Short mmCIF file of C-alpha atoms and ligand atoms in Angstrom, two decimals:
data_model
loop_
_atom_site.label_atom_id
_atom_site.label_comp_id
_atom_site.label_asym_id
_atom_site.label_seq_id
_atom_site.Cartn_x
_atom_site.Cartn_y
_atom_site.Cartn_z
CA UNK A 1 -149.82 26.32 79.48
CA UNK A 2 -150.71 26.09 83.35
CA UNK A 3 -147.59 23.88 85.41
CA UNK A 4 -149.09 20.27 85.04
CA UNK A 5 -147.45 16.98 87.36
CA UNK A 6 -146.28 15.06 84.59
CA UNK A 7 -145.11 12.46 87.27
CA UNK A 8 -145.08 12.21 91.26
CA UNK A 9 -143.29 15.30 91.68
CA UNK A 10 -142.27 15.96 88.57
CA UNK A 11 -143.69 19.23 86.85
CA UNK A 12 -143.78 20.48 83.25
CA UNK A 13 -143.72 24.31 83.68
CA UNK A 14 -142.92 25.08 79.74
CA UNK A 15 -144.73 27.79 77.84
CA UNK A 16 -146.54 27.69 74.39
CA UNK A 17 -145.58 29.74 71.44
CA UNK A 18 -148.97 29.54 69.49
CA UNK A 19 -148.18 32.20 66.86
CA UNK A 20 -144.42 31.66 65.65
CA UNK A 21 -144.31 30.76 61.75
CA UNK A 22 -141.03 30.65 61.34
CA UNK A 23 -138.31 29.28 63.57
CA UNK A 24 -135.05 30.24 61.87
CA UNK A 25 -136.42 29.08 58.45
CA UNK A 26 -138.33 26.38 59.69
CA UNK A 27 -141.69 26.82 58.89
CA UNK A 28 -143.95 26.11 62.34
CA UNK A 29 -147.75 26.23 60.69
CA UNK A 30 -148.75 24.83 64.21
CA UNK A 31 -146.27 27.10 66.31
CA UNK A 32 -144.33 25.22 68.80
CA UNK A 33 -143.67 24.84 72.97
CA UNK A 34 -140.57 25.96 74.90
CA UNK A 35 -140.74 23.04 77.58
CA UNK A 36 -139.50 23.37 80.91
CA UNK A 37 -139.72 20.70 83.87
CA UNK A 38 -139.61 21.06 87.64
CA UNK A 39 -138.38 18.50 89.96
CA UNK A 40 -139.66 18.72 93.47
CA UNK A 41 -137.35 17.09 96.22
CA UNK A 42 -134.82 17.77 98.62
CA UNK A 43 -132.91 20.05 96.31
CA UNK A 44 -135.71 21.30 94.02
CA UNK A 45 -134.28 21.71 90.81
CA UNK A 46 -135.58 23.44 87.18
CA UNK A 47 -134.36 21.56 83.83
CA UNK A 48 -133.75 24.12 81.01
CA UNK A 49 -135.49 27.36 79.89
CA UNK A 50 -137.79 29.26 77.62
CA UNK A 51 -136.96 31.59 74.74
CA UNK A 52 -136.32 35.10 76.75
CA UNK A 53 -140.03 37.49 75.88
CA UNK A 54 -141.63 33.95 77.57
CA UNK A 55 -139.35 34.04 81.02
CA UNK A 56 -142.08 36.02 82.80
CA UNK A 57 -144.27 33.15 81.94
CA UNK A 58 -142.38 30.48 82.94
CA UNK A 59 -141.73 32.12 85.96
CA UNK A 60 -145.56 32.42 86.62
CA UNK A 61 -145.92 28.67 85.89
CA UNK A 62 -143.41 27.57 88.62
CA UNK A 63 -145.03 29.74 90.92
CA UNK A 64 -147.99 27.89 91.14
CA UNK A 65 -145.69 24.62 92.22
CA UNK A 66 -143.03 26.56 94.49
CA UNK A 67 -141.57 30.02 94.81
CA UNK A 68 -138.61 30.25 92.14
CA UNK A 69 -136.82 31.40 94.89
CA UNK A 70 -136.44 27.74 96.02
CA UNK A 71 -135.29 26.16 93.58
CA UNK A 72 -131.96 25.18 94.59
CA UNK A 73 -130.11 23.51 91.14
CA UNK A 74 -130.88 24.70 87.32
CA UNK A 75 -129.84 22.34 84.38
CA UNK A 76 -129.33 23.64 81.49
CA UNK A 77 -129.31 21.07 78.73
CA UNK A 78 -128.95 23.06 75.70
CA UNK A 79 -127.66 26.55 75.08
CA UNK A 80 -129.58 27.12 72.03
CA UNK A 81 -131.22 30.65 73.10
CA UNK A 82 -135.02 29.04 72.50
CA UNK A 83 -134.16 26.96 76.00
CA UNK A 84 -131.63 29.60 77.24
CA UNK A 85 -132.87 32.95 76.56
CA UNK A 86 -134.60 33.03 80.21
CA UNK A 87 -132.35 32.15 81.93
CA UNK A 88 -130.85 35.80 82.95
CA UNK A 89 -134.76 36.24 84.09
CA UNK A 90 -134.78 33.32 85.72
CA UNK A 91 -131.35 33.32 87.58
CA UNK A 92 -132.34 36.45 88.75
CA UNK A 93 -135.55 35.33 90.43
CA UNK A 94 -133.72 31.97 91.88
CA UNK A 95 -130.52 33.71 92.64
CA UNK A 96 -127.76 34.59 90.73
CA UNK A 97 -125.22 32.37 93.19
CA UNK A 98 -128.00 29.10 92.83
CA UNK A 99 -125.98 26.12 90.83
CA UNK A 100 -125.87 25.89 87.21
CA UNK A 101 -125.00 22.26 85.80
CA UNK A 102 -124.47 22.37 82.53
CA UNK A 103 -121.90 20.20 79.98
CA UNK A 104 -118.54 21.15 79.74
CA UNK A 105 -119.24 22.87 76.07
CA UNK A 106 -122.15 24.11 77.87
CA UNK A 107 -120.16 26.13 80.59
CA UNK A 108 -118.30 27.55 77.23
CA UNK A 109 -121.26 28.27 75.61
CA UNK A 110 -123.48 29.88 77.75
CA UNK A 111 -120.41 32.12 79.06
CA UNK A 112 -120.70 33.35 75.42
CA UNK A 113 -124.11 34.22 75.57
CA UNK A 114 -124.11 35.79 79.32
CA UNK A 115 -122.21 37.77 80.50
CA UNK A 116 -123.23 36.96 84.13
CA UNK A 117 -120.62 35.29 86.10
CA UNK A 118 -123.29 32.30 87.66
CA UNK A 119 -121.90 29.65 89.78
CA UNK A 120 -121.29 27.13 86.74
CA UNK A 121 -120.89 23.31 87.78
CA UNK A 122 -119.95 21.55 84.66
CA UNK A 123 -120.74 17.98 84.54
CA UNK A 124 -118.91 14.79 83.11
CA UNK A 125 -120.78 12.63 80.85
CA UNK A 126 -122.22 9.81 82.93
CA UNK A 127 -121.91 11.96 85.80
CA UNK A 128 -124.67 11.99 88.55
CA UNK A 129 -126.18 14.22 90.94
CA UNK A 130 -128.38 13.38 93.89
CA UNK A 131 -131.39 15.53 94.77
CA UNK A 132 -132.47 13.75 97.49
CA UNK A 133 -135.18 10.79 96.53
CA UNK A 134 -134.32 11.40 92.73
CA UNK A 135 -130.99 11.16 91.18
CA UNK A 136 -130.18 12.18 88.07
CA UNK A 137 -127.78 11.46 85.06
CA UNK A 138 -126.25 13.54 82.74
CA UNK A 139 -125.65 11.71 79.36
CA UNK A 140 -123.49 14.31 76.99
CA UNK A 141 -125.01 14.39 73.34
CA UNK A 142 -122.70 16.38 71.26
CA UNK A 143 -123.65 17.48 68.49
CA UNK A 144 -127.08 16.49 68.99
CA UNK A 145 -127.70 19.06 68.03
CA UNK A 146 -125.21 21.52 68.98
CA UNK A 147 -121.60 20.96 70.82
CA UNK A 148 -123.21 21.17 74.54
CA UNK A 149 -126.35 19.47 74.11
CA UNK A 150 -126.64 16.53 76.81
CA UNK A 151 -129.59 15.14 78.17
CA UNK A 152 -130.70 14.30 81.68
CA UNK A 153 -132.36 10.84 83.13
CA UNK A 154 -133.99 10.33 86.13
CA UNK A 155 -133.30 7.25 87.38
CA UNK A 156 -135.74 6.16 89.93
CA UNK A 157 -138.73 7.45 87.52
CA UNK A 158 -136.93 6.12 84.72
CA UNK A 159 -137.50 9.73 82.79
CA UNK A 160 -135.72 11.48 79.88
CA UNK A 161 -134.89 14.87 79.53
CA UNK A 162 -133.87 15.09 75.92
CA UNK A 163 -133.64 18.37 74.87
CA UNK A 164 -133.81 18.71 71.05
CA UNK A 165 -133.89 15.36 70.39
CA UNK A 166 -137.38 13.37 69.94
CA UNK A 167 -139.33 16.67 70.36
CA UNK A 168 -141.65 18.15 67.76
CA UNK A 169 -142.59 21.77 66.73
CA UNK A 170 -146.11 21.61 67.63
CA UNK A 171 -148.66 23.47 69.71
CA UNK A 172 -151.82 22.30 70.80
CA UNK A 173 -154.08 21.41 73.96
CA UNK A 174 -152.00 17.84 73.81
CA UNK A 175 -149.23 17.10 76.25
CA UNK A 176 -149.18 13.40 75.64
CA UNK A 177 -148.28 11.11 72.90
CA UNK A 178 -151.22 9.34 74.22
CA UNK A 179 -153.35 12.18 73.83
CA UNK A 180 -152.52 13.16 70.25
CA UNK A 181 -151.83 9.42 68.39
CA UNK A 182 -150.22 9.21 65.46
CA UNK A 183 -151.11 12.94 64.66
CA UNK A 184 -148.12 13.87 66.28
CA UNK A 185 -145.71 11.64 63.82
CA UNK A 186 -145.68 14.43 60.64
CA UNK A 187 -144.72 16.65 63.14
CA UNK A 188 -141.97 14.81 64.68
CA UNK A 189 -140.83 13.56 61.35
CA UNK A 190 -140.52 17.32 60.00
CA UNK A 191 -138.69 18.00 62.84
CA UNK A 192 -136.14 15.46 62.56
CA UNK A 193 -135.32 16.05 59.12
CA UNK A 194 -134.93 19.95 59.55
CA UNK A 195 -132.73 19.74 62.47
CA UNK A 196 -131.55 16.29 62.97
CA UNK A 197 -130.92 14.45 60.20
CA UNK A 198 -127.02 15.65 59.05
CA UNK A 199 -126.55 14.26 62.43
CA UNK A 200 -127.87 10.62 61.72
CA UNK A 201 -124.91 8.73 62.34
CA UNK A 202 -124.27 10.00 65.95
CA UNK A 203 -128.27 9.19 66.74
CA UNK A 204 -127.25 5.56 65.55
CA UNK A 205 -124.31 5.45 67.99
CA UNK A 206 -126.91 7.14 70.85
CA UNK A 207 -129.07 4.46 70.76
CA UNK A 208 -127.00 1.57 70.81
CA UNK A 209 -124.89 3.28 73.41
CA UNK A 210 -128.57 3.77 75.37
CA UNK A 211 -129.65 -0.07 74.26
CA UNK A 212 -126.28 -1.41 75.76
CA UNK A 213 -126.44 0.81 78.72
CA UNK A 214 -130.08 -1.18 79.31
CA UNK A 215 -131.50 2.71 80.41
CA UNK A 216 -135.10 1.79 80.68
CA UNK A 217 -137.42 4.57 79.56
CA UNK A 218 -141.03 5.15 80.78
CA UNK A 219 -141.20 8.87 79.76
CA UNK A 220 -138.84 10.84 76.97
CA UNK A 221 -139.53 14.26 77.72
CA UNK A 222 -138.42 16.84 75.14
CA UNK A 223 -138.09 20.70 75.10
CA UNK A 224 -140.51 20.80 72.15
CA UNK A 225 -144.34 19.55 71.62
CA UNK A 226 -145.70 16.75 73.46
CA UNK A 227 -144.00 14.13 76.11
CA UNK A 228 -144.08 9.99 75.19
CA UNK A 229 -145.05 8.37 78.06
CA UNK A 230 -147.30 5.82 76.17
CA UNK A 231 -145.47 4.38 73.77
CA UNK A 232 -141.46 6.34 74.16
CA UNK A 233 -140.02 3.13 71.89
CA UNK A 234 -142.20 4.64 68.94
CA UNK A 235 -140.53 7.69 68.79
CA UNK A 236 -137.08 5.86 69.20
CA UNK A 237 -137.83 3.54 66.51
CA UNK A 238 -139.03 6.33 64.24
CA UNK A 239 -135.47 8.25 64.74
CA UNK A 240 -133.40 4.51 63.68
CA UNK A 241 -135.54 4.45 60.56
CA UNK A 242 -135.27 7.73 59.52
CA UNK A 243 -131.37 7.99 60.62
CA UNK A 244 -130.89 4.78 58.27
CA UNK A 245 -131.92 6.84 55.28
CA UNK A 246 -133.25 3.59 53.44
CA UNK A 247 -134.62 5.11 50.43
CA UNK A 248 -138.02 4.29 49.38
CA UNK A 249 -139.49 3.71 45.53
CA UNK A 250 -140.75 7.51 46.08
CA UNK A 251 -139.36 10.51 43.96
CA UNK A 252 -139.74 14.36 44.69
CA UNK A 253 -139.42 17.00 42.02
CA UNK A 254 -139.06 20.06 43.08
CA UNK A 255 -138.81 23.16 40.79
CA UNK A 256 -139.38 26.53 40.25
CA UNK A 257 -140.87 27.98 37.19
CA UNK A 258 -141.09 31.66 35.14
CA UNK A 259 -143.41 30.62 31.72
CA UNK A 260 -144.74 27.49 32.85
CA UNK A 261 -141.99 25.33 30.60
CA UNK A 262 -139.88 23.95 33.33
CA UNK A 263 -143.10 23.23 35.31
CA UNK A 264 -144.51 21.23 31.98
CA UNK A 265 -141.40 19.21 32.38
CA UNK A 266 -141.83 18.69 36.36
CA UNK A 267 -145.49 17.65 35.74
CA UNK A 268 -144.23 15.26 33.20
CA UNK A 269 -141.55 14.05 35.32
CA UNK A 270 -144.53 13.12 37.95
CA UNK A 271 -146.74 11.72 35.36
CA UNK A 272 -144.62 8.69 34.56
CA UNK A 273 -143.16 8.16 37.59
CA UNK A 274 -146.64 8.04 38.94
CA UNK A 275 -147.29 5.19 35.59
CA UNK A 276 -144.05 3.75 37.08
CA UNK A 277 -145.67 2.67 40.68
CA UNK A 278 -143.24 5.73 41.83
CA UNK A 279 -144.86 7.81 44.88
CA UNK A 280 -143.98 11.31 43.39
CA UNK A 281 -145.25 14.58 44.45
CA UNK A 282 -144.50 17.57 42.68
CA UNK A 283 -142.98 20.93 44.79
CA UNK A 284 -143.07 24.12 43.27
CA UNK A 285 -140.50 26.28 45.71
CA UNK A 286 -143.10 29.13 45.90
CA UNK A 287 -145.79 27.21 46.75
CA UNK A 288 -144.39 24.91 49.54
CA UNK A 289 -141.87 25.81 51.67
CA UNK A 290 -138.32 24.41 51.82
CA UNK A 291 -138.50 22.73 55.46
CA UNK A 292 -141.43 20.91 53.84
CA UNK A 293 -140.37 19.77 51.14
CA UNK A 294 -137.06 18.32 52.90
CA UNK A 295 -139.60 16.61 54.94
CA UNK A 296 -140.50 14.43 51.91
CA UNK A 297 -136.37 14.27 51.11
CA UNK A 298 -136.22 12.54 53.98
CA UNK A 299 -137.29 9.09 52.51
CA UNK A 300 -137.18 9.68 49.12
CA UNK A 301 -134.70 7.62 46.82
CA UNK A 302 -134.92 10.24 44.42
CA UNK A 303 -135.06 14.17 44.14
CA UNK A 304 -135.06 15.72 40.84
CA UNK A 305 -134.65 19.41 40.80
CA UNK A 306 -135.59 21.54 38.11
CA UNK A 307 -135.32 25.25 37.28
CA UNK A 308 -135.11 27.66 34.73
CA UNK A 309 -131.73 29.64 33.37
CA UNK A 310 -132.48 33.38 34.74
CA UNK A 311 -129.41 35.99 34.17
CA UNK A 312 -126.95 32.64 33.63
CA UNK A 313 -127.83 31.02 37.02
CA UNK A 314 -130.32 29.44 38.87
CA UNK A 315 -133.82 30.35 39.94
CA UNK A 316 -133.45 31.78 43.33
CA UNK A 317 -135.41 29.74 44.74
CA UNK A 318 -133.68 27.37 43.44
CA UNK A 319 -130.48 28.03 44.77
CA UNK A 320 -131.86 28.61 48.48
CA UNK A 321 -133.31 25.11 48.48
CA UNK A 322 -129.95 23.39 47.02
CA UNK A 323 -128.14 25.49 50.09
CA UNK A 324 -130.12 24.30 52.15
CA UNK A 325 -130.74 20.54 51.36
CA UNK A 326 -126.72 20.44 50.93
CA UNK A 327 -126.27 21.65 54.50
CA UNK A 328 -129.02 18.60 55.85
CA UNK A 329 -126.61 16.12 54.57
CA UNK A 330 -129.02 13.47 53.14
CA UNK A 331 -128.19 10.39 51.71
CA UNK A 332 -128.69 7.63 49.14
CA UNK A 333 -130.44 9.36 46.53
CA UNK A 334 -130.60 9.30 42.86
CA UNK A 335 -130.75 13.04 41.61
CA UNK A 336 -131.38 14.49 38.20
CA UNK A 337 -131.95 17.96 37.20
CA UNK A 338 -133.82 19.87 34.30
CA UNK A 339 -134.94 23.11 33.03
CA UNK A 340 -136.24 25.46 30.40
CA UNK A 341 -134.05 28.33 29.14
CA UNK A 342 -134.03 31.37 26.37
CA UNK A 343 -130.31 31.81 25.39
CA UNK A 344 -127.86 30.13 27.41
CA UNK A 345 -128.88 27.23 29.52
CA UNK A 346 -126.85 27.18 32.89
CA UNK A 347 -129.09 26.06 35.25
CA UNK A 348 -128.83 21.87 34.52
CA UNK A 349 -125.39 21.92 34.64
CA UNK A 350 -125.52 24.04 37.92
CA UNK A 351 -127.83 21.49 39.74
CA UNK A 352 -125.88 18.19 38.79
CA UNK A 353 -122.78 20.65 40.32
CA UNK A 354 -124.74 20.47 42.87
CA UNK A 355 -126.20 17.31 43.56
CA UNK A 356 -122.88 16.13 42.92
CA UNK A 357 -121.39 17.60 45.66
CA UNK A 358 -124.32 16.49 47.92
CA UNK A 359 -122.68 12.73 46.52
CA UNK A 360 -126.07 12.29 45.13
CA UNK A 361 -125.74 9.34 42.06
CA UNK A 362 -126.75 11.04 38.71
CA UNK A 363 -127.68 8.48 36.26
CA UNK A 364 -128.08 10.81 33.14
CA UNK A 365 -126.85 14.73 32.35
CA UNK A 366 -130.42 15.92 32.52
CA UNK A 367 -133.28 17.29 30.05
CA UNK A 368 -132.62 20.89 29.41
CA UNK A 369 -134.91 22.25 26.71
CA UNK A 370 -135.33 25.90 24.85
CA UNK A 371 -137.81 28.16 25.89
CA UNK A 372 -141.03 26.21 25.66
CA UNK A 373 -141.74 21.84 25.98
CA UNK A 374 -142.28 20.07 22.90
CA UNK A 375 -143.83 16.66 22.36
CA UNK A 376 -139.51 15.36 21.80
CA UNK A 377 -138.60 17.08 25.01
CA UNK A 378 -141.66 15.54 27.17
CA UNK A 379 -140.45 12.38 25.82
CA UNK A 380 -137.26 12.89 27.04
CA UNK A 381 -138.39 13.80 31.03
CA UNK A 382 -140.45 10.69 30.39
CA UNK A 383 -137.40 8.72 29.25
CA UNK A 384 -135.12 10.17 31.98
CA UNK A 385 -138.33 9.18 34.58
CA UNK A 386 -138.31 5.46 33.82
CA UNK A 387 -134.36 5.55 34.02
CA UNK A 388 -135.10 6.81 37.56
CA UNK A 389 -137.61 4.44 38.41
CA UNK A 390 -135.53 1.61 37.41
CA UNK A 391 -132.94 2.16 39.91
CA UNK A 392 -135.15 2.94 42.87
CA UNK A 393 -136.23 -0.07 45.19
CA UNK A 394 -139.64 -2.31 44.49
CA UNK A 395 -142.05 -1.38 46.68
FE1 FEO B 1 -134.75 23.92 70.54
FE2 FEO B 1 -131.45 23.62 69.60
O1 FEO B 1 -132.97 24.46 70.26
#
């Protein structure tokens, strides 16, 4: 990715990671960007970093603006090590006495990471800093997603630097919403509900804080995938309705499988909740991968989770997904759970445990059947479906 103006003066000097697949157990099919911006003015000043092997790059990118050696202020927004990890690199190049504004956690933080004693300037939230024609405004975000996160505006262009938030993993030739359409939204969705969404409530309190604040936004710039500059109220929209959790009349049953019973049961599970107007997809854990399938969580108003009884416990597969959907926090969702088993039968019991503590509502103990489906135990997935169905909203 060559530096490109993004606005008068204003540079995006990120890097593209075409060929990651997976970021900390996100699966990126489509790899992802490390975005960087460059703000030419009195005091020219750099807003966050790459992931440390891409430094170099960035490096070469805001060469072809301005010598790094001229930059006079680096922000760092977030210490996360995919926006920080250059910055030894790049402090180097700049010079290691150059300012570093960061938040408060942020000083904390990256004095954890580095071991570099830089000239820190922590910054108050709301606090501003004057770069000659531009100003800008640091607005702390914490835990969005982490305790230091903040984001910084540029008043006069009306521009948002907002780290994590908004972004997408995605690579392509695209740097614009405008350029990619709604293409962009599975990607931005995904994101949100791998990274974002146990923090829903605090994106709620963002926005109004934002709304009543009247910040106008031309541009929302993140650190991943492409900037909004056509439509930035889309994206912002997007992240109300999917922080508001409203469930919708769709179901996802997701299972794992040894003989093929439990996956009888899962297909009959989707067969009448299909019958029952229910948009229902079937997930089999080795086929689709778990940041995928909490994609589809996301607005589901019901997940039913299936798996057989191996060794007394769950599937493995099984159990990773539960971890993991437990730690996302999501909410208002009916859950149910079934399963095949030889001898002793564990693994319903286990999920409702589960699903429980994720304060999902179970409306019935589950179907747990011996070793293989028979025409009685279809029935009763079918049953337990149009229970489920009945308490998920009309269309
Ligand atoms: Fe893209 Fe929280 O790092």
């Amino acid at each position: 990715m060559r530096a490109t103006e993004i606005a008068k003066d204003i540079f995006s000097v990120g890097v593209i990671d075409w060929n990651i697949r997976d970021f900390h157990g996100y699966s990126t099919k489509e790899g992802t960007t490390y975005n960087a911006y460059l703000i030419i003015d009195e005091k020219i000043t750099l807003i966050d970093t790459v992931k440390k092997e891409f430094a170099d790059e960035l490096i070469g990118n805001i060469s072809q603006v301005v010598d790094p050696k001229n930059i006079d202020y680096v922000i760092s927004n977030h210490t996360e090590m995919d926006h920080s990890g250059g910055l030894a690199r790049l402090m180097h190049k700049v010079g290691e006495d150059k300012p570093l504004y960061c938040s408060k956690m942020g000083h904390k933080n990256l004095s954890q990471h580095f071991s570099q004693k830089w000239n820190y300037q922590p910054v108050e939230n709301g606090g501003e800093l004057s770069l000659g024609k531009k100003t800008l405004t640091f607005l702390e975000t914490r835990m969005l997603h982490w305790p230091d996160s903040m984001f910084t505006y540029v008043k006069e262009d009306k521009i948002l630097f907002s780290s994590d938030a908004f972004g997408q993993h995605y690579a392509g030739p695209e740097r614009f919403d405008d350029q990619i359409g709604d293409a962009i939204m599975p990607h931005a969705k995904k994101y949100f509900a791998n990274i974002l969404l146990p923090f829903s409530p605090l994106i709620l309190k963002l926005v109004n804080q934002v709304t009543e604040m009247g910040l106008a936004l031309d541009m929302v710039c993140p650190d991943h995938g492409i900037i909004w500059r056509d439509n930035p109220g889309k994206i912002i929209n997007a992240y109300v309705e999917w922080s508001n959790q409203a469930p919708k009349r769709k179901a996802v049953v997701v299972y794992d499988t040894m003989w093929h019973s439990t996956e009888k049961m899962a297909d009959a599970f989707v067969d009448v909740l299909t019958q029952e107007g229910v948009d229902t997809k079937p997930m089999h854990l080795r086929n689709c991968h778990r940041s995928d399938i909490i994609t589809d969580v996301l607005d589901a108003g019901a997940i039913i989770v299936g798996s057989p009884t191996l060794n007394n416990g769950l599937f493995p597969t099984v159990s990773d997904f539960l971890t993991y959907m437990k730690g996302l926090k999501p909410k208002n969702k009916v859950g149910a759970a079934f399963g095949s088993y030889g001898w002793s039968g564990e693994a319903v019991k286990l999920i409702n445990k589960e699903l429980e503590a994720m304060k999902f509502e179970l409306i019935d103990p589950g179907v747990k059947i011996q070793y293989v489906p028979n025409e009685q135990s279809i029935e009763a997935c079918h049953e337990l479906g149009k229970k489920i169905a009945q308490r998920l909203p009309a269309e």
